[in-house]
Short mmCIF file of C-alpha atoms in Angstrom, two decimals:
data_model
loop_
_atom_site.label_atom_id
_atom_site.label_comp_id
_atom_site.label_asym_id
_atom_site.label_seq_id
_atom_site.Cartn_x
_atom_site.Cartn_y
_atom_site.Cartn_z
CA MET A 6 0.00 0.00 0.00
CA LYS A 7 1.07 3.61 -0.55
CA TYR A 8 0.10 4.51 3.01
CA ASP A 9 -1.47 3.08 6.13
CA LYS A 10 -5.11 2.04 5.94
CA ILE A 11 -7.51 4.91 6.68
CA ASP A 12 -10.74 4.33 8.61
CA ASN A 13 -13.52 4.10 5.99
CA ALA A 14 -15.79 6.04 8.38
CA LEU A 15 -14.10 9.13 6.90
CA TYR A 16 -15.32 8.35 3.39
CA ILE A 17 -18.77 7.27 4.59
CA ASP A 18 -19.17 10.63 6.35
CA ASN A 19 -17.88 12.56 3.32
CA ARG A 20 -20.50 10.89 1.12
CA LYS A 21 -23.27 11.63 3.63
CA ARG A 22 -22.34 15.31 3.63
CA PHE A 23 -22.24 15.37 -0.17
CA ILE A 24 -25.63 13.64 -0.42
CA SER A 25 -27.21 16.12 2.00
CA ARG A 26 -26.71 18.91 -0.56
CA LEU A 27 -28.14 17.12 -3.62
CA LYS A 28 -31.52 17.88 -5.13
CA PRO A 29 -34.20 15.13 -4.93
CA LYS A 30 -33.90 12.32 -7.52
CA SER A 31 -30.29 13.23 -8.26
CA LEU A 32 -27.46 10.98 -9.37
CA ALA A 33 -23.78 11.96 -9.16
CA VAL A 34 -20.84 10.43 -11.02
CA PHE A 35 -17.13 10.72 -10.23
CA TYR A 36 -14.28 9.37 -12.37
CA SER A 37 -10.65 8.54 -11.69
CA ASN A 38 -7.84 10.27 -13.54
CA ASP A 39 -6.13 8.95 -16.65
CA ILE A 40 -2.66 7.47 -16.64
CA TYR A 41 -0.71 9.91 -18.79
CA PRO A 42 1.82 8.48 -21.29
CA ILE A 43 5.40 9.68 -21.53
CA SER A 44 6.45 7.59 -24.54
CA ALA A 45 5.37 4.50 -26.46
CA ASP A 46 6.03 2.16 -23.56
CA SER A 47 6.12 4.28 -20.40
CA ALA A 48 3.75 6.45 -18.39
CA MET A 49 3.80 8.93 -15.54
CA PRO A 50 3.06 7.59 -12.04
CA PHE A 51 -0.69 7.51 -11.46
CA GLN A 52 -2.25 10.31 -9.41
CA GLN A 53 -5.85 9.79 -8.35
CA HIS A 54 -8.51 12.48 -8.82
CA ARG A 55 -8.83 14.15 -5.44
CA ASP A 56 -12.64 14.15 -5.39
CA ILE A 57 -13.26 10.44 -5.99
CA LEU A 58 -10.49 9.78 -3.45
CA HIS A 59 -12.20 12.10 -0.94
CA LEU A 60 -15.53 10.28 -1.33
CA SER A 61 -14.37 6.66 -1.62
CA GLY A 62 -10.73 6.23 -0.63
CA VAL A 63 -10.14 4.26 -3.85
CA ASP A 64 -6.71 5.13 -5.20
CA GLN A 65 -6.41 3.35 -8.54
CA GLU A 66 -7.02 4.08 -12.20
CA GLU A 67 -10.20 3.28 -14.17
CA SER A 68 -12.51 3.68 -11.18
CA ILE A 69 -16.00 5.20 -11.16
CA LEU A 70 -18.15 6.20 -8.19
CA VAL A 71 -21.92 6.58 -8.60
CA ILE A 72 -24.05 8.12 -5.83
CA PHE A 73 -27.85 7.94 -6.16
CA PRO A 74 -29.52 8.33 -2.74
CA ASP A 75 -33.09 8.09 -4.13
CA ALA A 76 -32.53 4.89 -6.13
CA ALA A 77 -35.42 2.44 -5.84
CA ASP A 78 -33.10 -0.41 -4.85
CA GLU A 79 -30.97 0.27 -1.78
CA LYS A 80 -27.96 -1.49 -3.31
CA ASP A 81 -27.94 1.11 -6.12
CA ARG A 82 -27.52 4.11 -3.82
CA GLU A 83 -23.73 3.92 -3.67
CA ILE A 84 -21.83 1.98 -6.33
CA LEU A 85 -18.17 1.51 -7.21
CA PHE A 86 -17.01 0.33 -10.63
CA LEU A 87 -13.45 -1.01 -10.80
CA THR A 88 -11.20 -2.56 -13.38
CA GLU A 89 -11.50 -6.34 -13.14
CA THR A 90 -8.77 -8.19 -11.31
CA SER A 91 -7.79 -11.73 -10.40
CA ASP A 92 -4.68 -13.57 -9.26
CA LEU A 93 -3.64 -14.05 -12.90
CA ILE A 94 -4.32 -10.42 -13.87
CA ALA A 95 -2.32 -9.28 -10.83
CA VAL A 96 0.73 -11.21 -12.07
CA TRP A 97 0.73 -9.38 -15.42
CA TYR A 98 -0.63 -5.94 -14.54
CA GLY A 99 -0.03 -5.50 -10.81
CA LYS A 100 -2.15 -5.62 -7.68
CA LYS A 101 -5.60 -4.01 -7.87
CA LEU A 102 -8.48 -3.91 -5.41
CA ASN A 103 -10.84 -6.85 -5.51
CA LYS A 104 -14.47 -6.36 -4.50
CA GLU A 105 -13.96 -7.25 -0.85
CA GLU A 106 -10.96 -4.94 -0.52
CA ALA A 107 -12.87 -2.10 -2.20
CA TYR A 108 -15.62 -2.48 0.39
CA GLU A 109 -13.08 -2.42 3.23
CA VAL A 110 -11.48 0.75 1.85
CA SER A 111 -14.65 2.67 0.99
CA GLY A 112 -17.52 1.24 3.02
CA ILE A 113 -19.45 0.80 -0.25
CA LYS A 114 -21.14 -2.60 -0.48
CA SER A 115 -22.07 -2.54 -4.19
CA VAL A 116 -18.90 -3.07 -6.22
CA TYR A 117 -18.96 -4.08 -9.90
CA TRP A 118 -16.43 -4.47 -12.69
CA LEU A 119 -16.24 -1.70 -15.29
CA ASP A 120 -17.81 -3.78 -18.06
CA GLU A 121 -21.13 -3.57 -16.18
CA PHE A 122 -21.15 0.23 -15.99
CA ASP A 123 -23.22 1.02 -19.11
CA THR A 124 -25.91 -1.55 -18.31
CA ILE A 125 -26.33 -0.43 -14.70
CA MET A 126 -26.24 3.26 -15.61
CA LYS A 127 -29.04 2.73 -18.12
CA ARG A 128 -31.23 1.39 -15.31
CA LEU A 129 -30.28 4.17 -12.90
CA MET A 130 -30.72 6.98 -15.40
CA SER A 131 -34.31 5.86 -16.00
CA GLN A 132 -35.01 6.69 -12.34
CA ALA A 133 -33.02 9.94 -12.07
CA GLU A 134 -34.10 13.45 -13.02
CA ASN A 135 -30.89 15.34 -12.22
CA VAL A 136 -27.28 14.34 -12.86
CA TYR A 137 -24.38 15.96 -11.03
CA LEU A 138 -21.13 15.92 -13.01
CA ASN A 139 -17.76 16.87 -11.61
CA SER A 140 -15.17 19.15 -13.20
CA ASN A 141 -11.93 20.90 -12.34
CA GLU A 142 -13.39 24.26 -11.31
CA HIS A 143 -10.76 26.52 -9.79
CA LEU A 144 -9.65 30.12 -10.26
CA ARG A 145 -6.17 28.93 -11.24
CA ALA A 146 -7.29 25.94 -13.33
CA ASN A 147 -5.67 25.96 -16.77
CA THR A 148 -5.91 22.46 -18.22
CA GLU A 149 -5.18 22.06 -21.92
CA VAL A 150 -5.25 18.25 -21.86
CA GLU A 151 -8.67 16.62 -22.19
CA THR A 152 -9.21 14.57 -19.05
CA ARG A 153 -11.04 11.28 -18.54
CA GLU A 154 -13.60 13.28 -16.55
CA VAL A 155 -14.34 15.60 -19.49
CA ARG A 156 -14.63 12.70 -21.95
CA PHE A 157 -17.01 10.71 -19.77
CA ASN A 158 -19.12 13.77 -18.91
CA GLU A 159 -19.59 14.55 -22.60
CA LYS A 160 -20.39 10.92 -23.38
CA LEU A 161 -23.05 10.80 -20.67
CA LYS A 162 -24.68 14.01 -21.92
CA ARG A 163 -24.79 12.62 -25.46
CA GLN A 164 -26.38 9.37 -24.29
CA TYR A 165 -28.94 11.06 -22.02
CA PRO A 166 -29.56 14.56 -23.42
CA LEU A 167 -32.95 15.12 -21.73
CA HIS A 168 -31.76 14.94 -18.13
CA ASN A 169 -31.03 18.03 -16.04
CA TYR A 170 -27.29 18.41 -15.48
CA ASP A 171 -25.75 20.17 -12.49
CA ARG A 172 -22.28 20.82 -11.03
CA SER A 173 -20.73 18.77 -8.24
CA ALA A 174 -17.76 21.11 -7.82
CA PRO A 175 -19.47 23.74 -5.60
CA ILE A 176 -20.65 21.00 -3.24
CA MET A 177 -17.21 19.38 -3.16
CA HIS A 178 -15.54 22.72 -2.46
CA TYR A 179 -17.88 23.25 0.49
CA ILE A 180 -17.60 19.83 2.11
CA ARG A 181 -13.83 19.67 1.65
CA SER A 182 -13.46 23.00 3.48
CA ILE A 183 -14.93 21.44 6.66
CA LYS A 184 -12.65 18.73 8.00
CA ASN A 185 -13.82 15.51 9.60
CA PRO A 186 -12.10 14.67 12.96
CA ILE A 187 -10.47 11.65 11.30
CA GLU A 188 -9.09 13.88 8.55
CA LEU A 189 -7.79 16.40 11.11
CA GLU A 190 -6.00 13.60 12.94
CA LEU A 191 -4.40 12.42 9.68
CA MET A 192 -3.31 15.96 8.81
CA GLN A 193 -1.79 16.40 12.27
CA HIS A 194 0.05 13.10 11.88
CA ALA A 195 1.47 14.32 8.55
CA CYS A 196 2.53 17.60 10.19
CA ASP A 197 4.24 15.71 13.02
CA ILE A 198 6.21 13.58 10.55
CA THR A 199 7.24 16.69 8.60
CA GLU A 200 8.37 18.42 11.79
CA LYS A 201 10.49 15.43 12.80
CA GLY A 202 12.06 15.38 9.34
CA PHE A 203 13.11 19.03 9.44
CA ARG A 204 14.34 18.80 13.04
CA ARG A 205 16.46 15.81 12.01
CA LEU A 206 17.99 17.91 9.22
CA LEU A 207 18.75 20.83 11.56
CA SER A 208 21.21 18.66 13.47
CA PHE A 209 22.61 17.04 10.31
CA ILE A 210 23.24 19.83 7.79
CA LYS A 211 26.74 21.32 7.75
CA PRO A 212 29.27 22.40 5.12
CA GLY A 213 30.23 19.53 2.84
CA VAL A 214 26.94 17.62 3.12
CA TRP A 215 25.51 16.60 -0.26
CA GLU A 216 21.89 16.84 -1.37
CA TYR A 217 21.52 13.07 -1.69
CA GLU A 218 22.61 12.73 1.94
CA ILE A 219 19.95 15.24 3.02
CA GLU A 220 17.38 13.32 0.99
CA ALA A 221 18.44 10.09 2.69
CA GLU A 222 17.96 11.64 6.13
CA LEU A 223 14.45 12.81 5.21
CA LEU A 224 13.52 9.43 3.77
CA HIS A 225 14.82 7.75 6.91
CA GLU A 226 12.42 9.84 9.00
CA PHE A 227 9.47 9.77 6.61
CA ILE A 228 9.49 6.07 5.75
#
């Protein structure tokens, strides 16, 4: 894992706060980021979209979160779609979350593979009146590259042009500005580690010390 396991109560609470600000009969969709290529056979390290991470804790590519609190079937009210994995797939493409692990991370019981997304969305969209789509709304946002989020948003609007579409970003900005106690504890833990790292350097740095040695001291404290 990239980091210690985080209590999924954080993500459950974040979703509850998001849901509390939706209009009736509303469905919201959140997508993971793309993996961006560097050359024909290499790519940049994956960085998850901060909003789907904030609501689910799922930190892997090709993930989709659907929130539909007014769905007729209770199991359709929170759904995760993940890229399919197995022991064999893990050997060739690396470890991914299976359905049980996704539930443990997110607290979401309904987990499906991506190939079921279109079929399930067709059923859900027949019940929904409003659809909340996410986007990178920020005063300093200047993205020239078309993101996975933009592509999927446009695809959904083409498939279902008669629904009412709304913005998730204002809601996400609001709920992310108010920190859950679990999140505050995690932030404090990160601050404590950072402080220890810099205090370690204060007693180590002197003339003749190289940058790689400073990096090694920080890594020793951080890891």
